[in-house]
Amino acid sequence: MTDHAPPSEGLTTELLELAREMAARAGALLRESRPDDLGVSATKSSPIDVVTEMDLASEKLITSMIAEARPEDGVLGEEGAETSGSSGVRWVVDPLDGTVNYLYGLPSWAVSLAAEYHGETVVAVVAVPSRGETFHAVRGGGAWRDGQPVHCRPSPPMDQALIGTGFGYQQRRRQAQAGVVARLIPQVRDIRRAGAAAVDLCDVACGRLDGFYERGLQPWDLAAGDLIAREAGALTGGRPGERPGGELTVAASPGVFERLQPLLEDWGAWHD
């Protein structure tokens, strides 16, 4: 937490409008510029090169818009953009969350944008172009999908809970994560692995998942989705008493969160 006063309504409105415009333009760029045969072949040395180029192009578009509209703001971007700024506002940018899904033509990929004010996330936008959806939240103002309010599901019994998760890229981490899944799956309805944390967090917010957890997320993976989930009534955290972060991120409807977080702690989901 910080000791700074909250941002003015005018500032949050300005940040939200800019975030929505950036997400829409970056989402359109990614959707319209993706080659139809990307998952099969590409003109570059590999399909991965094309995805990397699209990722970089999306981040460049976003950071250019920030520089033009709010040049004093800081930026932290997945693809390397990092400036400190002097306004008290910092943008946390994932220009293409779910790159493997994007490569394969799966719909679960997103543009994720969060605006922090003196360290607290106050505005969040997650655009999911393949679904034709955009989620947003302003701190204290609820969570929304395409202009309609969204809420997390009422908490079911744990054996009826649908839980999302994700896996890292390193073999050792994946082995540890598989061990946690093996212990969890007999205790819940089922597990889903969609491949984009920002989308998973929004799915908790709108009731498509009862909960979500993952180890190894970066700030740009979770900043926007975390605020959207919380504003939709979900609880979020990391290890008990801690905020979501790289060790562990958990988001769920309150009753599911209260049961899921201790299990993940006991099973060591926060380490490899």
mmCIF file of N, CA and C in Angstrom, residues 14-15 18-23 25 58-77 81-85 87 89-94 111-116:
data_model
loop_
_atom_site.group_PDB
_atom_site.id
_atom_site.type_symbol
_atom_site.label_atom_id
_atom_site.label_comp_id
_atom_site.label_asym_id
_atom_site.label_seq_id
_atom_site.Cartn_x
_atom_site.Cartn_y
_atom_site.Cartn_z
ATOM 1 N N GLU A 14 -9.305 9.550 -17.699
ATOM 2 C CA GLU A 14 -8.337 9.732 -18.782
ATOM 3 C C GLU A 14 -7.533 8.462 -19.021
ATOM 4 N N LEU A 15 -7.082 7.826 -17.946
ATOM 5 C CA LEU A 15 -6.295 6.602 -18.072
ATOM 6 C C LEU A 15 -7.127 5.480 -18.682
ATOM 7 N N LEU A 18 -7.657 6.074 -22.454
ATOM 8 C CA LEU A 18 -6.432 5.790 -23.192
ATOM 9 C C LEU A 18 -6.178 4.285 -23.254
ATOM 10 N N ALA A 19 -6.370 3.597 -22.134
ATOM 11 C CA ALA A 19 -6.134 2.154 -22.105
ATOM 12 C C ALA A 19 -7.064 1.417 -23.056
ATOM 13 N N ARG A 20 -8.311 1.813 -23.099
ATOM 14 C CA ARG A 20 -9.256 1.149 -23.994
ATOM 15 C C ARG A 20 -8.894 1.394 -25.457
ATOM 16 N N GLU A 21 -8.469 2.611 -25.761
ATOM 17 C CA GLU A 21 -8.075 2.909 -27.134
ATOM 18 C C GLU A 21 -6.830 2.119 -27.529
ATOM 19 N N MET A 22 -5.857 2.057 -26.637
ATOM 20 C CA MET A 22 -4.633 1.315 -26.935
ATOM 21 C C MET A 22 -4.919 -0.162 -27.115
ATOM 22 N N ALA A 23 -5.734 -0.728 -26.226
ATOM 23 C CA ALA A 23 -6.052 -2.148 -26.323
ATOM 24 C C ALA A 23 -6.791 -2.458 -27.619
ATOM 25 N N ARG A 25 -6.664 -0.765 -30.501
ATOM 26 C CA ARG A 25 -5.791 -0.622 -31.662
ATOM 27 C C ARG A 25 -4.758 -1.746 -31.725
ATOM 28 N N SER A 58 3.095 -4.713 -31.408
ATOM 29 C CA SER A 58 2.011 -4.333 -30.508
ATOM 30 C C SER A 58 2.533 -3.452 -29.375
ATOM 31 N N GLU A 59 3.674 -3.845 -28.784
ATOM 32 C CA GLU A 59 4.221 -3.041 -27.698
ATOM 33 C C GLU A 59 4.671 -1.671 -28.206
ATOM 34 N N LYS A 60 5.252 -1.621 -29.387
ATOM 35 C CA LYS A 60 5.677 -0.328 -29.940
ATOM 36 C C LYS A 60 4.477 0.585 -30.163
ATOM 37 N N LEU A 61 3.376 0.036 -30.664
ATOM 38 C CA LEU A 61 2.167 0.830 -30.860
ATOM 39 C C LEU A 61 1.685 1.409 -29.533
ATOM 40 N N ILE A 62 1.642 0.557 -28.507
ATOM 41 C CA ILE A 62 1.144 0.982 -27.201
ATOM 42 C C ILE A 62 2.057 2.035 -26.580
ATOM 43 N N THR A 63 3.359 1.777 -26.581
ATOM 44 C CA THR A 63 4.276 2.717 -25.942
ATOM 45 C C THR A 63 4.328 4.048 -26.693
ATOM 46 N N SER A 64 4.152 4.001 -28.013
ATOM 47 C CA SER A 64 4.108 5.249 -28.787
ATOM 48 C C SER A 64 2.885 6.068 -28.422
ATOM 49 N N MET A 65 1.759 5.406 -28.212
ATOM 50 C CA MET A 65 0.543 6.112 -27.828
ATOM 51 C C MET A 65 0.676 6.725 -26.433
ATOM 52 N N ILE A 66 1.321 5.988 -25.516
ATOM 53 C CA ILE A 66 1.556 6.536 -24.175
ATOM 54 C C ILE A 66 2.467 7.750 -24.262
ATOM 55 N N ALA A 67 3.545 7.640 -25.034
ATOM 56 C CA ALA A 67 4.507 8.740 -25.156
ATOM 57 C C ALA A 67 3.853 9.982 -25.727
ATOM 58 N N GLU A 68 2.911 9.813 -26.635
ATOM 59 C CA GLU A 68 2.237 10.953 -27.244
ATOM 60 C C GLU A 68 1.202 11.567 -26.307
ATOM 61 N N ALA A 69 0.421 10.707 -25.644
ATOM 62 C CA ALA A 69 -0.690 11.201 -24.824
ATOM 63 C C ALA A 69 -0.245 11.620 -23.428
ATOM 64 N N ARG A 70 0.708 10.876 -22.848
ATOM 65 C CA ARG A 70 1.114 11.107 -21.457
ATOM 66 C C ARG A 70 2.624 10.882 -21.336
ATOM 67 N N PRO A 71 3.423 11.794 -21.849
ATOM 68 C CA PRO A 71 4.873 11.578 -21.931
ATOM 69 C C PRO A 71 5.579 11.483 -20.587
ATOM 70 N N GLU A 72 4.938 11.909 -19.511
ATOM 71 C CA GLU A 72 5.581 11.845 -18.198
ATOM 72 C C GLU A 72 5.340 10.522 -17.482
ATOM 73 N N ASP A 73 4.531 9.645 -18.060
ATOM 74 C CA ASP A 73 4.222 8.376 -17.408
ATOM 75 C C ASP A 73 5.358 7.376 -17.570
ATOM 76 N N GLY A 74 5.485 6.453 -16.630
ATOM 77 C CA GLY A 74 6.416 5.344 -16.739
ATOM 78 C C GLY A 74 5.777 4.178 -17.457
ATOM 79 N N VAL A 75 6.611 3.260 -17.909
ATOM 80 C CA VAL A 75 6.147 2.075 -18.638
ATOM 81 C C VAL A 75 6.979 0.874 -18.216
ATOM 82 N N LEU A 76 6.311 -0.254 -18.008
ATOM 83 C CA LEU A 76 6.977 -1.547 -17.843
ATOM 84 C C LEU A 76 6.309 -2.505 -18.809
ATOM 85 N N GLY A 77 7.048 -2.952 -19.825
ATOM 86 C CA GLY A 77 6.483 -3.810 -20.847
ATOM 87 C C GLY A 77 7.196 -5.138 -20.929
ATOM 88 N N ALA A 81 10.248 -2.625 -22.838
ATOM 89 C CA ALA A 81 10.017 -1.204 -22.593
ATOM 90 C C ALA A 81 10.030 -0.946 -21.091
ATOM 91 N N GLU A 82 10.855 -0.008 -20.648
ATOM 92 C CA GLU A 82 10.892 0.325 -19.220
ATOM 93 C C GLU A 82 11.395 1.751 -19.050
ATOM 94 N N THR A 83 10.512 2.610 -18.577
ATOM 95 C CA THR A 83 10.868 3.976 -18.226
ATOM 96 C C THR A 83 10.229 4.307 -16.892
ATOM 97 N N SER A 84 10.889 5.122 -16.091
ATOM 98 C CA SER A 84 10.405 5.390 -14.733
ATOM 99 C C SER A 84 9.300 6.434 -14.709
ATOM 100 N N GLY A 85 9.405 7.467 -15.522
ATOM 101 C CA GLY A 85 8.385 8.505 -15.544
ATOM 102 C C GLY A 85 8.448 9.397 -14.316
ATOM 103 N N SER A 87 5.215 11.216 -13.386
ATOM 104 C CA SER A 87 3.830 11.609 -13.110
ATOM 105 C C SER A 87 3.188 10.843 -11.969
ATOM 106 N N VAL A 89 2.270 7.810 -12.494
ATOM 107 C CA VAL A 89 1.558 6.766 -13.238
ATOM 108 C C VAL A 89 2.576 5.880 -13.953
ATOM 109 N N ARG A 90 2.377 4.570 -13.831
ATOM 110 C CA ARG A 90 3.181 3.626 -14.596
ATOM 111 C C ARG A 90 2.252 2.623 -15.274
ATOM 112 N N TRP A 91 2.498 2.415 -16.555
ATOM 113 C CA TRP A 91 1.732 1.441 -17.337
ATOM 114 C C TRP A 91 2.455 0.101 -17.312
ATOM 115 N N VAL A 92 1.710 -0.954 -17.037
ATOM 116 C CA VAL A 92 2.249 -2.314 -17.057
ATOM 117 C C VAL A 92 1.600 -3.018 -18.244
ATOM 118 N N VAL A 93 2.412 -3.377 -19.227
ATOM 119 C CA VAL A 93 1.920 -3.718 -20.567
ATOM 120 C C VAL A 93 2.315 -5.143 -20.950
ATOM 121 N N ASP A 94 1.320 -5.955 -21.286
ATOM 122 C CA ASP A 94 1.581 -7.219 -21.976
ATOM 123 C C ASP A 94 0.962 -7.087 -23.363
ATOM 124 N N VAL A 111 -4.523 -8.587 -25.211
ATOM 125 C CA VAL A 111 -3.705 -7.407 -24.921
ATOM 126 C C VAL A 111 -4.080 -6.971 -23.509
ATOM 127 N N SER A 112 -3.099 -6.892 -22.622
ATOM 128 C CA SER A 112 -3.359 -6.612 -21.211
ATOM 129 C C SER A 112 -2.647 -5.323 -20.797
ATOM 130 N N LEU A 113 -3.411 -4.362 -20.285
ATOM 131 C CA LEU A 113 -2.878 -3.058 -19.904
ATOM 132 C C LEU A 113 -3.367 -2.683 -18.510
ATOM 133 N N ALA A 114 -2.434 -2.300 -17.657
ATOM 134 C CA ALA A 114 -2.777 -1.804 -16.329
ATOM 135 C C ALA A 114 -2.076 -0.480 -16.100
ATOM 136 N N ALA A 115 -2.776 0.450 -15.442
ATOM 137 C CA ALA A 115 -2.177 1.729 -15.053
ATOM 138 C C ALA A 115 -2.073 1.760 -13.543
ATOM 139 N N GLU A 116 -0.852 1.923 -13.059
ATOM 140 C CA GLU A 116 -0.610 2.061 -11.623
ATOM 141 C C GLU A 116 -0.469 3.534 -11.271
#
